[in-house]
């Protein structure tokens, strides 16, 4: 130990004899050595403060989030900077502590630099290195994330612009079937055209931005064509999760990078946490609260703005009985599948249909019991009866005036329809009611508002929303 002290005093540890000897002209660093070397346990510390300080600054400047594995970071950082260990009078291990001689090398990220200890005891000095490592990792990772998101944002907004044109063109189609059909076709195309890469990025590309615009356009198309009831009853259903407006680029960037980082305290782990507390988190509490508020606000807004009116399906039978009615649509009800169309006529530019149905069943009347046994039931003799046969005929006539139809669709004899129609007239009569003959008739006079489906010879011709 005495020889070591003498060597120290004699300046044996000069440049080239185990000390750091790096270029001293290192631009772009805010930290720099300040003041002469401090006295060590045996005189001067065994390193050139200016040289080792500049080496540490150079290493800090070049360090990034991929520079090391968590458990090797401190050792790798000191090795790259050329920082070596030395022992004090009590044989404790020491090494250069940047906090002792350097000004804050990065005030933006090393927000609590002045609270770090300047002791060169190894474990204490390592806290400074941990702080510098975490700061460098967060700084470089966030810069990379910002750059990555800038490319994503550019692509996403170009996609929004492209879809916006298609949505606008579809919304100009005058007819309800064409307009709603075109917009629903765009939605199907958008939902099928999912890149399937990273789920978060996929959502940014397919559920954020234009998808919200498309969903609103669909709702407006139903409403503008007097089919808000159809939107409520037969429409797209519950809103897709994740659909919302695309916010300003900075907010979207912070949302993306927060998601990608896994948390504001990224790069703080069991190996670096002692130093991480002296470093600015990736995102401030204010930013995180803003993100949470916006996420909640946009989630609620995206549901509310496409919420359908409170309308339940009402059948034409309910309308005829006067039992129910759809709000805002008096006398409009759901028409289940009609009987086969038996007649198609044109009247004053309108197409009129008639569907006729008749069914006859037989029933016994004026029965006379004979003395001949028919059967024995539960121990009781049942005698055969001689009865007359009556006929019960039920006839139903449905007359439908067609409203606006899907382009190119016509109705033919033999077709069957389903849809929503206004009840213009409904009559039930029993013109004949004798022992031998019963006849019941029913007449429906309807005006079709929306054709839901059309069948021809047992095959589906088309279905509309």
Short mmCIF file of C-alpha atoms in Angstrom, two decimals:
data_model
loop_
_atom_site.label_atom_id
_atom_site.label_comp_id
_atom_site.label_asym_id
_atom_site.label_seq_id
_atom_site.Cartn_x
_atom_site.Cartn_y
_atom_site.Cartn_z
CA UNK A 1 0.00 0.00 0.00
CA UNK A 2 2.86 2.39 0.80
CA UNK A 3 4.44 1.82 -2.62
CA UNK A 4 1.02 2.49 -4.23
CA UNK A 5 0.77 5.81 -2.39
CA UNK A 6 4.25 6.82 -3.46
CA UNK A 7 3.48 5.96 -7.05
CA UNK A 8 0.29 8.01 -6.89
CA UNK A 9 2.13 11.02 -5.45
CA UNK A 10 4.84 10.73 -8.08
CA UNK A 11 2.25 10.87 -10.87
CA UNK A 12 2.88 7.29 -12.02
CA UNK A 13 -0.68 7.01 -13.31
CA UNK A 14 -0.09 9.43 -16.15
CA UNK A 15 -1.62 9.31 -19.59
CA UNK A 16 -0.56 6.16 -21.38
CA UNK A 17 -0.03 4.22 -18.15
CA UNK A 18 -3.51 2.86 -17.65
CA UNK A 19 -5.38 6.18 -17.83
CA UNK A 20 -7.95 7.32 -20.36
CA UNK A 21 -6.42 9.15 -23.31
CA UNK A 22 -9.26 10.19 -25.69
CA UNK A 23 -9.88 13.09 -28.04
CA UNK A 24 -10.84 16.12 -26.02
CA UNK A 25 -12.59 18.12 -28.75
CA UNK A 26 -16.10 16.59 -28.55
CA UNK A 27 -18.81 18.90 -29.91
CA UNK A 28 -22.52 18.91 -29.09
CA UNK A 29 -22.36 18.12 -25.37
CA UNK A 30 -23.82 20.42 -22.73
CA UNK A 31 -21.74 18.93 -19.89
CA UNK A 32 -18.08 19.79 -19.46
CA UNK A 33 -15.40 19.39 -16.81
CA UNK A 34 -15.33 22.09 -14.19
CA UNK A 35 -12.44 22.89 -11.87
CA UNK A 36 -9.16 21.13 -11.06
CA UNK A 37 -8.88 17.54 -9.90
CA UNK A 38 -9.88 16.96 -6.30
CA UNK A 39 -7.55 15.40 -3.79
CA UNK A 40 -7.97 11.62 -3.52
CA UNK A 41 -7.24 9.37 -0.56
CA UNK A 42 -3.54 9.31 -1.46
CA UNK A 43 -3.18 12.73 -3.02
CA UNK A 44 -4.63 13.21 -6.49
CA UNK A 45 -7.30 10.83 -7.91
CA UNK A 46 -5.75 8.25 -10.26
CA UNK A 47 -7.18 9.67 -13.50
CA UNK A 48 -7.17 12.82 -15.58
CA UNK A 49 -10.51 14.46 -14.76
CA UNK A 50 -10.76 16.40 -18.01
CA UNK A 51 -10.05 13.37 -20.15
CA UNK A 52 -12.32 10.93 -18.33
CA UNK A 53 -15.08 13.57 -18.11
CA UNK A 54 -14.97 14.09 -21.87
CA UNK A 55 -14.96 10.33 -22.44
CA UNK A 56 -18.04 9.90 -20.25
CA UNK A 57 -19.81 12.73 -22.10
CA UNK A 58 -18.94 11.15 -25.46
CA UNK A 59 -20.27 7.81 -24.28
CA UNK A 60 -23.46 9.43 -22.98
CA UNK A 61 -23.96 11.18 -26.31
CA UNK A 62 -23.56 7.93 -28.29
CA UNK A 63 -25.58 5.73 -25.93
CA UNK A 64 -29.04 4.62 -27.06
CA UNK A 65 -31.83 2.31 -26.00
CA UNK A 66 -30.20 -0.67 -27.74
CA UNK A 67 -26.70 -0.18 -26.35
CA UNK A 68 -26.85 -2.76 -23.59
CA UNK A 69 -28.68 -5.52 -21.78
CA UNK A 70 -30.24 -4.38 -18.53
CA UNK A 71 -27.91 -6.30 -16.20
CA UNK A 72 -24.79 -5.25 -18.13
CA UNK A 73 -25.56 -1.58 -18.74
CA UNK A 74 -23.45 0.07 -16.03
CA UNK A 75 -20.41 -2.09 -16.70
CA UNK A 76 -20.70 -1.63 -20.46
CA UNK A 77 -21.09 2.13 -20.12
CA UNK A 78 -18.02 2.51 -17.88
CA UNK A 79 -16.00 0.19 -20.09
CA UNK A 80 -16.85 2.21 -23.21
CA UNK A 81 -15.91 5.43 -21.41
CA UNK A 82 -12.69 3.88 -20.11
CA UNK A 83 -13.58 4.43 -16.45
CA UNK A 84 -11.42 2.23 -14.21
CA UNK A 85 -11.68 1.35 -10.55
CA UNK A 86 -9.33 2.38 -7.76
CA UNK A 87 -9.17 1.71 -4.03
CA UNK A 88 -9.23 4.24 -1.25
CA UNK A 89 -7.32 4.10 2.06
CA UNK A 90 -9.88 1.66 3.44
CA UNK A 91 -9.57 -0.48 0.29
CA UNK A 92 -13.11 0.41 -0.79
CA UNK A 93 -13.64 0.28 -4.55
CA UNK A 94 -14.07 3.73 -6.15
CA UNK A 95 -14.35 5.11 -9.65
CA UNK A 96 -14.99 8.40 -11.39
CA UNK A 97 -18.41 9.87 -10.59
CA UNK A 98 -19.53 12.27 -13.36
CA UNK A 99 -21.70 14.14 -10.86
CA UNK A 100 -18.55 15.37 -9.05
CA UNK A 101 -16.96 17.25 -11.95
CA UNK A 102 -19.49 17.60 -14.77
CA UNK A 103 -22.30 20.04 -15.31
CA UNK A 104 -25.66 18.46 -16.12
CA UNK A 105 -25.08 16.83 -19.55
CA UNK A 106 -28.81 16.78 -20.41
CA UNK A 107 -31.05 19.08 -18.34
CA UNK A 108 -34.10 17.97 -20.35
CA UNK A 109 -33.89 14.36 -19.18
CA UNK A 110 -31.59 14.44 -16.13
CA UNK A 111 -34.06 16.60 -14.25
CA UNK A 112 -32.63 15.82 -10.79
CA UNK A 113 -28.93 15.82 -11.58
CA UNK A 114 -28.15 18.16 -8.68
CA UNK A 115 -29.68 15.66 -6.25
CA UNK A 116 -27.27 12.86 -7.19
CA UNK A 117 -24.41 12.19 -4.81
CA UNK A 118 -20.89 13.10 -5.93
CA UNK A 119 -19.28 10.32 -3.90
CA UNK A 120 -16.91 8.08 -5.86
CA UNK A 121 -17.65 4.98 -3.83
CA UNK A 122 -18.48 2.42 -6.52
CA UNK A 123 -22.09 1.73 -5.56
CA UNK A 124 -22.87 5.43 -5.17
CA UNK A 125 -21.09 6.51 -8.36
CA UNK A 126 -22.97 3.76 -10.26
CA UNK A 127 -26.25 5.50 -9.42
CA UNK A 128 -25.07 8.44 -11.54
CA UNK A 129 -24.23 6.09 -14.40
CA UNK A 130 -27.64 4.44 -14.08
CA UNK A 131 -29.30 7.83 -14.29
CA UNK A 132 -27.27 8.74 -17.39
CA UNK A 133 -28.04 5.38 -19.01
CA UNK A 134 -31.79 5.66 -18.42
CA UNK A 135 -31.79 9.26 -19.65
CA UNK A 136 -29.93 8.30 -22.84
CA UNK A 137 -32.24 5.34 -23.43
CA UNK A 138 -35.43 7.31 -22.92
CA UNK A 139 -34.19 10.20 -25.01
CA UNK A 140 -33.16 8.04 -27.96
CA UNK A 141 -36.12 5.68 -27.72
CA UNK A 142 -38.62 8.54 -27.72
CA UNK A 143 -36.86 10.19 -30.66
CA UNK A 144 -37.08 6.89 -32.58
CA UNK A 145 -40.73 6.44 -31.59
CA UNK A 146 -41.56 9.96 -32.73
CA UNK A 147 -39.88 9.28 -36.08
CA UNK A 148 -41.70 5.96 -36.46
CA UNK A 149 -45.03 7.55 -35.67
CA UNK A 150 -44.44 10.41 -38.12
CA UNK A 151 -44.30 7.83 -40.93
CA UNK A 152 -47.43 6.06 -39.60
CA UNK A 153 -49.31 9.34 -39.26
CA UNK A 154 -48.46 10.38 -42.81
CA UNK A 155 -49.75 7.08 -44.15
CA UNK A 156 -52.87 7.16 -41.96
CA UNK A 157 -53.88 10.69 -42.98
CA UNK A 158 -53.33 9.86 -46.65
CA UNK A 159 -55.65 6.89 -46.14
CA UNK A 160 -58.22 9.18 -44.48
CA UNK A 161 -58.09 11.53 -47.46
CA UNK A 162 -58.56 8.67 -49.94
CA UNK A 163 -61.52 7.22 -48.06
CA UNK A 164 -63.05 10.65 -47.53
CA UNK A 165 -63.38 11.05 -51.30
CA UNK A 166 -65.06 7.63 -51.64
CA UNK A 167 -67.42 8.34 -48.74
CA UNK A 168 -68.39 11.70 -50.24
CA UNK A 169 -69.08 10.12 -53.65
CA UNK A 170 -71.22 7.34 -52.14
CA UNK A 171 -73.16 9.89 -50.08
CA UNK A 172 -74.16 11.74 -53.26
CA UNK A 173 -76.06 8.77 -54.69
CA UNK A 174 -79.71 9.91 -54.70
CA UNK A 175 -81.64 6.67 -54.16
CA UNK A 176 -81.80 5.09 -50.68
CA UNK A 177 -80.88 1.61 -51.86
CA UNK A 178 -77.93 2.83 -53.89
CA UNK A 179 -76.65 5.26 -51.26
CA UNK A 180 -76.96 3.02 -48.24
CA UNK A 181 -75.74 0.02 -50.22
CA UNK A 182 -72.65 1.87 -51.46
CA UNK A 183 -71.73 3.07 -47.98
CA UNK A 184 -72.24 -0.37 -46.45
CA UNK A 185 -70.08 -1.75 -49.25
CA UNK A 186 -67.31 0.66 -48.28
CA UNK A 187 -67.57 -0.45 -44.67
CA UNK A 188 -67.25 -4.10 -45.69
CA UNK A 189 -64.24 -3.27 -47.84
CA UNK A 190 -62.60 -1.33 -45.00
CA UNK A 191 -63.17 -4.13 -42.49
CA UNK A 192 -61.76 -6.73 -44.86
CA UNK A 193 -58.73 -4.67 -45.83
CA UNK A 194 -56.92 -4.95 -42.49
CA UNK A 195 -53.12 -5.31 -42.77
CA UNK A 196 -52.82 -7.62 -39.71
CA UNK A 197 -49.44 -6.38 -38.49
CA UNK A 198 -49.34 -4.70 -35.10
CA UNK A 199 -52.89 -4.49 -33.63
CA UNK A 200 -52.43 -0.92 -32.45
CA UNK A 201 -51.17 0.25 -35.85
CA UNK A 202 -53.93 -1.74 -37.58
CA UNK A 203 -56.49 0.17 -35.50
CA UNK A 204 -54.86 3.48 -36.40
CA UNK A 205 -55.17 2.59 -40.06
CA UNK A 206 -58.62 1.02 -40.14
CA UNK A 207 -60.67 2.15 -37.13
CA UNK A 208 -59.41 5.64 -36.37
CA UNK A 209 -60.23 8.51 -38.68
CA UNK A 210 -62.11 7.61 -41.87
CA UNK A 211 -63.97 4.70 -40.27
CA UNK A 212 -65.71 7.17 -37.94
CA UNK A 213 -66.57 9.41 -40.92
CA UNK A 214 -67.94 6.39 -42.77
CA UNK A 215 -70.02 5.26 -39.80
CA UNK A 216 -71.59 8.71 -39.46
CA UNK A 217 -72.27 8.84 -43.21
CA UNK A 218 -74.09 5.50 -43.01
CA UNK A 219 -76.32 6.71 -40.19
CA UNK A 220 -77.04 9.95 -42.05
CA UNK A 221 -77.92 8.01 -45.21
CA UNK A 222 -80.57 6.01 -43.36
CA UNK A 223 -81.97 9.16 -41.76
CA UNK A 224 -81.94 11.30 -44.92
CA UNK A 225 -83.98 8.66 -46.76
CA UNK A 226 -86.57 8.34 -44.00
CA UNK A 227 -85.18 5.03 -42.83
CA UNK A 228 -84.07 5.84 -39.30
CA UNK A 229 -86.39 3.04 -38.19
CA UNK A 230 -84.47 0.65 -40.44
CA UNK A 231 -81.16 1.83 -38.98
CA UNK A 232 -82.49 1.13 -35.49
CA UNK A 233 -84.03 -2.25 -36.30
CA UNK A 234 -82.01 -3.75 -39.14
CA UNK A 235 -78.95 -1.47 -39.16
CA UNK A 236 -75.23 -2.07 -38.57
CA UNK A 237 -75.72 -2.89 -34.90
CA UNK A 238 -73.46 -1.98 -31.99
CA UNK A 239 -70.60 0.38 -32.85
CA UNK A 240 -67.21 -1.23 -33.49
CA UNK A 241 -64.80 -0.92 -30.59
CA UNK A 242 -61.91 1.43 -31.25
CA UNK A 243 -63.61 3.59 -33.88
CA UNK A 244 -62.98 7.27 -33.17
CA UNK A 245 -61.85 10.52 -34.71
CA UNK A 246 -58.20 10.96 -35.58
CA UNK A 247 -56.83 13.60 -33.24
CA UNK A 248 -54.00 16.07 -33.81
CA UNK A 249 -50.67 14.47 -34.71
CA UNK A 250 -48.97 15.30 -31.39
CA UNK A 251 -51.72 13.68 -29.32
CA UNK A 252 -51.88 10.61 -31.56
CA UNK A 253 -48.10 10.38 -31.36
CA UNK A 254 -48.14 10.45 -27.56
CA UNK A 255 -50.89 7.82 -27.46
CA UNK A 256 -48.91 5.61 -29.81
CA UNK A 257 -45.60 6.00 -28.00
CA UNK A 258 -47.17 5.51 -24.58
CA UNK A 259 -48.70 2.27 -25.83
CA UNK A 260 -45.40 1.18 -27.41
CA UNK A 261 -43.35 2.02 -24.32
CA UNK A 262 -45.41 -0.04 -21.94
CA UNK A 263 -45.49 2.85 -19.47
CA UNK A 264 -44.07 6.24 -18.59
CA UNK A 265 -41.22 4.68 -16.59
CA UNK A 266 -39.75 2.61 -19.39
CA UNK A 267 -36.14 1.42 -18.96
CA UNK A 268 -36.49 1.47 -15.20
CA UNK A 269 -35.95 -2.03 -13.87
CA UNK A 270 -34.29 -3.77 -10.97
CA UNK A 271 -30.86 -2.90 -12.42
CA UNK A 272 -31.47 0.78 -13.17
CA UNK A 273 -34.25 1.90 -10.82
CA UNK A 274 -31.83 3.62 -8.42
CA UNK A 275 -30.82 6.04 -11.16
CA UNK A 276 -34.18 6.18 -12.98
CA UNK A 277 -35.77 8.23 -10.22
CA UNK A 278 -33.47 11.13 -11.15
CA UNK A 279 -34.65 11.04 -14.79
CA UNK A 280 -37.71 12.56 -16.39
CA UNK A 281 -40.36 9.94 -17.22
CA UNK A 282 -41.21 9.42 -20.87
CA UNK A 283 -44.55 11.12 -20.31
CA UNK A 284 -45.59 13.61 -17.68
CA UNK A 285 -48.60 13.05 -15.44
CA UNK A 286 -50.32 15.89 -17.25
CA UNK A 287 -49.81 14.18 -20.62
CA UNK A 288 -51.08 10.86 -19.29
CA UNK A 289 -54.17 12.50 -17.79
CA UNK A 290 -54.82 14.24 -21.11
CA UNK A 291 -54.56 10.92 -22.94
CA UNK A 292 -56.94 9.22 -20.51
CA UNK A 293 -59.45 12.08 -20.72
CA UNK A 294 -59.37 12.10 -24.51
CA UNK A 295 -59.63 8.31 -24.73
CA UNK A 296 -62.71 8.31 -22.51
CA UNK A 297 -64.22 11.33 -24.25
CA UNK A 298 -63.66 9.99 -27.75
CA UNK A 299 -64.90 6.53 -26.82
CA UNK A 300 -68.18 7.94 -25.50
CA UNK A 301 -68.53 10.36 -28.40
CA UNK A 302 -67.96 7.64 -31.01
CA UNK A 303 -70.83 5.64 -29.54
CA UNK A 304 -73.22 8.54 -28.96
CA UNK A 305 -72.90 10.04 -32.43
CA UNK A 306 -74.09 6.85 -34.15
CA UNK A 307 -76.58 5.72 -31.55
CA UNK A 308 -79.85 4.75 -33.28
CA UNK A 309 -83.23 6.11 -32.28
CA UNK A 310 -85.20 4.02 -29.83
CA UNK A 311 -87.44 2.20 -32.31
CA UNK A 312 -88.57 -1.41 -32.04
CA UNK A 313 -89.98 -3.53 -34.85
CA UNK A 314 -93.78 -3.30 -35.19
CA UNK A 315 -95.66 -5.69 -37.48
CA UNK A 316 -98.49 -4.73 -39.84
CA UNK A 317 -100.75 -6.98 -37.75
CA UNK A 318 -100.02 -4.77 -34.72
CA UNK A 319 -100.81 -1.68 -36.80
CA UNK A 320 -104.12 -3.21 -37.96
CA UNK A 321 -105.14 -3.91 -34.38
CA UNK A 322 -104.11 -0.41 -33.30
CA UNK A 323 -101.91 -1.91 -30.61
CA UNK A 324 -98.47 -0.49 -31.50
CA UNK A 325 -96.77 2.14 -33.63
CA UNK A 326 -93.19 3.08 -34.48
CA UNK A 327 -92.33 6.59 -33.23
CA UNK A 328 -92.34 9.03 -36.11
CA UNK A 329 -93.71 6.47 -38.54
CA UNK A 330 -97.46 6.08 -38.09
CA UNK A 331 -99.09 3.12 -39.86
CA UNK A 332 -95.68 1.75 -40.89
CA UNK A 333 -95.05 -1.87 -39.98
CA UNK A 334 -93.05 -4.92 -40.89
CA UNK A 335 -94.56 -7.06 -43.64
CA UNK A 336 -93.55 -10.70 -43.28
CA UNK A 337 -93.11 -12.75 -46.41
CA UNK A 338 -96.12 -12.34 -48.67
CA UNK A 339 -97.89 -15.06 -50.56
CA UNK A 340 -96.85 -15.47 -54.17
CA UNK A 341 -97.68 -12.48 -56.34
CA UNK A 342 -100.58 -13.36 -58.64
CA UNK A 343 -100.94 -10.08 -60.55
CA UNK A 344 -98.68 -7.15 -61.52
CA UNK A 345 -100.27 -4.01 -63.01
CA UNK A 346 -99.24 -0.44 -63.77
CA UNK A 347 -101.48 2.35 -62.54
CA UNK A 348 -100.61 6.00 -63.05
CA UNK A 349 -96.87 5.35 -63.16
CA UNK A 350 -96.95 3.14 -60.08
CA UNK A 351 -96.60 -0.62 -59.93
CA UNK A 352 -99.34 -2.46 -58.07
CA UNK A 353 -99.15 -6.05 -56.96
CA UNK A 354 -101.73 -8.51 -55.83
CA UNK A 355 -101.03 -11.66 -53.89
CA UNK A 356 -103.94 -14.02 -53.38
CA UNK A 357 -104.10 -16.98 -51.05
CA UNK A 358 -106.95 -19.44 -50.50
CA UNK A 359 -107.16 -22.49 -48.27
CA UNK A 360 -110.13 -24.78 -47.72
CA UNK A 361 -110.48 -27.28 -44.93
CA UNK A 362 -113.30 -29.66 -44.05
CA UNK A 363 -115.14 -30.15 -40.78
CA UNK A 364 -117.92 -32.43 -39.54
CA UNK A 365 -121.40 -31.24 -38.56
CA UNK A 366 -124.87 -32.67 -37.77
CA UNK A 367 -123.31 -35.87 -36.47
CA UNK A 368 -125.57 -38.84 -35.47
CA UNK A 369 -124.30 -41.58 -33.20
CA UNK A 370 -124.89 -45.22 -34.28
CA UNK A 371 -124.97 -48.42 -32.22
CA UNK A 372 -121.79 -49.62 -33.81
CA UNK A 373 -118.69 -49.50 -31.65
CA UNK A 374 -115.92 -47.26 -32.98
CA UNK A 375 -113.39 -47.72 -30.18
CA UNK A 376 -112.89 -48.04 -26.45
CA UNK A 377 -111.15 -45.19 -24.71
CA UNK A 378 -110.23 -45.26 -21.02
CA UNK A 379 -112.65 -48.12 -20.51
CA UNK A 380 -115.48 -46.24 -22.20
CA UNK A 381 -117.17 -47.36 -25.41
CA UNK A 382 -117.13 -44.80 -28.19
CA UNK A 383 -119.76 -45.34 -30.85
CA UNK A 384 -119.32 -44.52 -34.50
CA UNK A 385 -120.96 -41.33 -35.76
CA UNK A 386 -122.33 -40.43 -39.12
CA UNK A 387 -121.61 -36.76 -39.95
CA UNK A 388 -122.12 -34.33 -42.75
CA UNK A 389 -119.01 -32.55 -44.13
CA UNK A 390 -118.73 -28.80 -44.24
CA UNK A 391 -116.16 -26.62 -45.92
CA UNK A 392 -114.21 -23.74 -44.30
CA UNK A 393 -112.53 -21.47 -46.81
CA UNK A 394 -110.01 -18.77 -45.85
CA UNK A 395 -109.04 -16.24 -48.48
CA UNK A 396 -106.41 -13.53 -48.16
CA UNK A 397 -105.80 -10.79 -50.68
CA UNK A 398 -102.84 -8.44 -50.35
CA UNK A 399 -102.60 -5.41 -52.62
CA UNK A 400 -99.28 -3.58 -52.54
CA UNK A 401 -98.34 -0.34 -54.23
CA UNK A 402 -94.58 -0.28 -54.70
CA UNK A 403 -92.54 2.70 -53.57
CA UNK A 404 -88.97 3.38 -54.67
CA UNK A 405 -87.23 0.14 -55.62
CA UNK A 406 -83.59 -0.90 -55.89
CA UNK A 407 -82.12 -0.06 -59.27
CA UNK A 408 -82.90 -2.69 -61.90
CA UNK A 409 -85.21 -4.70 -59.62
CA UNK A 410 -88.72 -5.57 -60.81
CA UNK A 411 -91.38 -7.82 -59.31
CA UNK A 412 -92.86 -10.70 -61.30
CA UNK A 413 -95.79 -13.06 -60.86
CA UNK A 414 -94.75 -15.82 -58.46
CA UNK A 415 -92.39 -13.62 -56.44
CA UNK A 416 -92.54 -13.23 -52.66
CA UNK A 417 -91.65 -9.99 -50.81
CA UNK A 418 -90.61 -8.94 -47.33
CA UNK A 419 -90.20 -5.41 -46.08
CA UNK A 420 -91.77 -2.42 -44.36
CA UNK A 421 -95.08 -1.01 -45.57
CA UNK A 422 -97.74 1.52 -44.64
CA UNK A 423 -101.09 -0.01 -43.78
CA UNK A 424 -103.70 1.79 -45.89
CA UNK A 425 -106.57 -0.60 -45.30
CA UNK A 426 -107.27 -3.82 -43.48
CA UNK A 427 -110.57 -5.73 -43.49
CA UNK A 428 -111.60 -9.12 -42.16
CA UNK A 429 -115.03 -10.44 -43.14
CA UNK A 430 -117.08 -13.63 -42.91
CA UNK A 431 -119.45 -13.33 -45.89
CA UNK A 432 -120.70 -16.88 -45.49
CA UNK A 433 -121.29 -18.58 -42.15
CA UNK A 434 -123.63 -21.58 -42.34
CA UNK A 435 -123.50 -25.10 -41.03
CA UNK A 436 -122.28 -26.38 -44.36
CA UNK A 437 -120.11 -23.51 -45.56
CA UNK A 438 -117.90 -21.01 -43.78
CA UNK A 439 -115.99 -18.43 -45.73
CA UNK A 440 -113.61 -15.87 -44.24
CA UNK A 441 -111.85 -13.18 -46.24
CA UNK A 442 -109.03 -10.79 -45.34
CA UNK A 443 -107.89 -7.79 -47.35
CA UNK A 444 -104.62 -5.89 -46.92
CA UNK A 445 -103.98 -2.69 -48.81
CA UNK A 446 -100.33 -1.68 -48.33
CA UNK A 447 -97.83 0.83 -49.64
CA UNK A 448 -94.31 -0.55 -49.66
CA UNK A 449 -91.73 1.82 -48.15
CA UNK A 450 -88.69 -0.43 -48.00
CA UNK A 451 -88.08 -3.74 -49.72
CA UNK A 452 -86.00 -5.98 -47.50
CA UNK A 453 -85.88 -9.09 -49.65
CA UNK A 454 -87.29 -10.59 -52.85
CA UNK A 455 -87.59 -14.29 -53.65
CA UNK A 456 -88.26 -15.83 -57.03
CA UNK A 457 -88.93 -19.53 -57.48
CA UNK A 458 -87.51 -20.24 -54.06
CA UNK A 459 -84.27 -18.37 -54.67
CA UNK A 460 -83.19 -15.06 -53.19
CA UNK A 461 -83.11 -12.31 -55.81
CA UNK A 462 -81.73 -9.72 -53.43
CA UNK A 463 -81.60 -8.49 -49.86
CA UNK A 464 -81.36 -4.86 -48.84
CA UNK A 465 -79.92 -4.10 -45.42
#
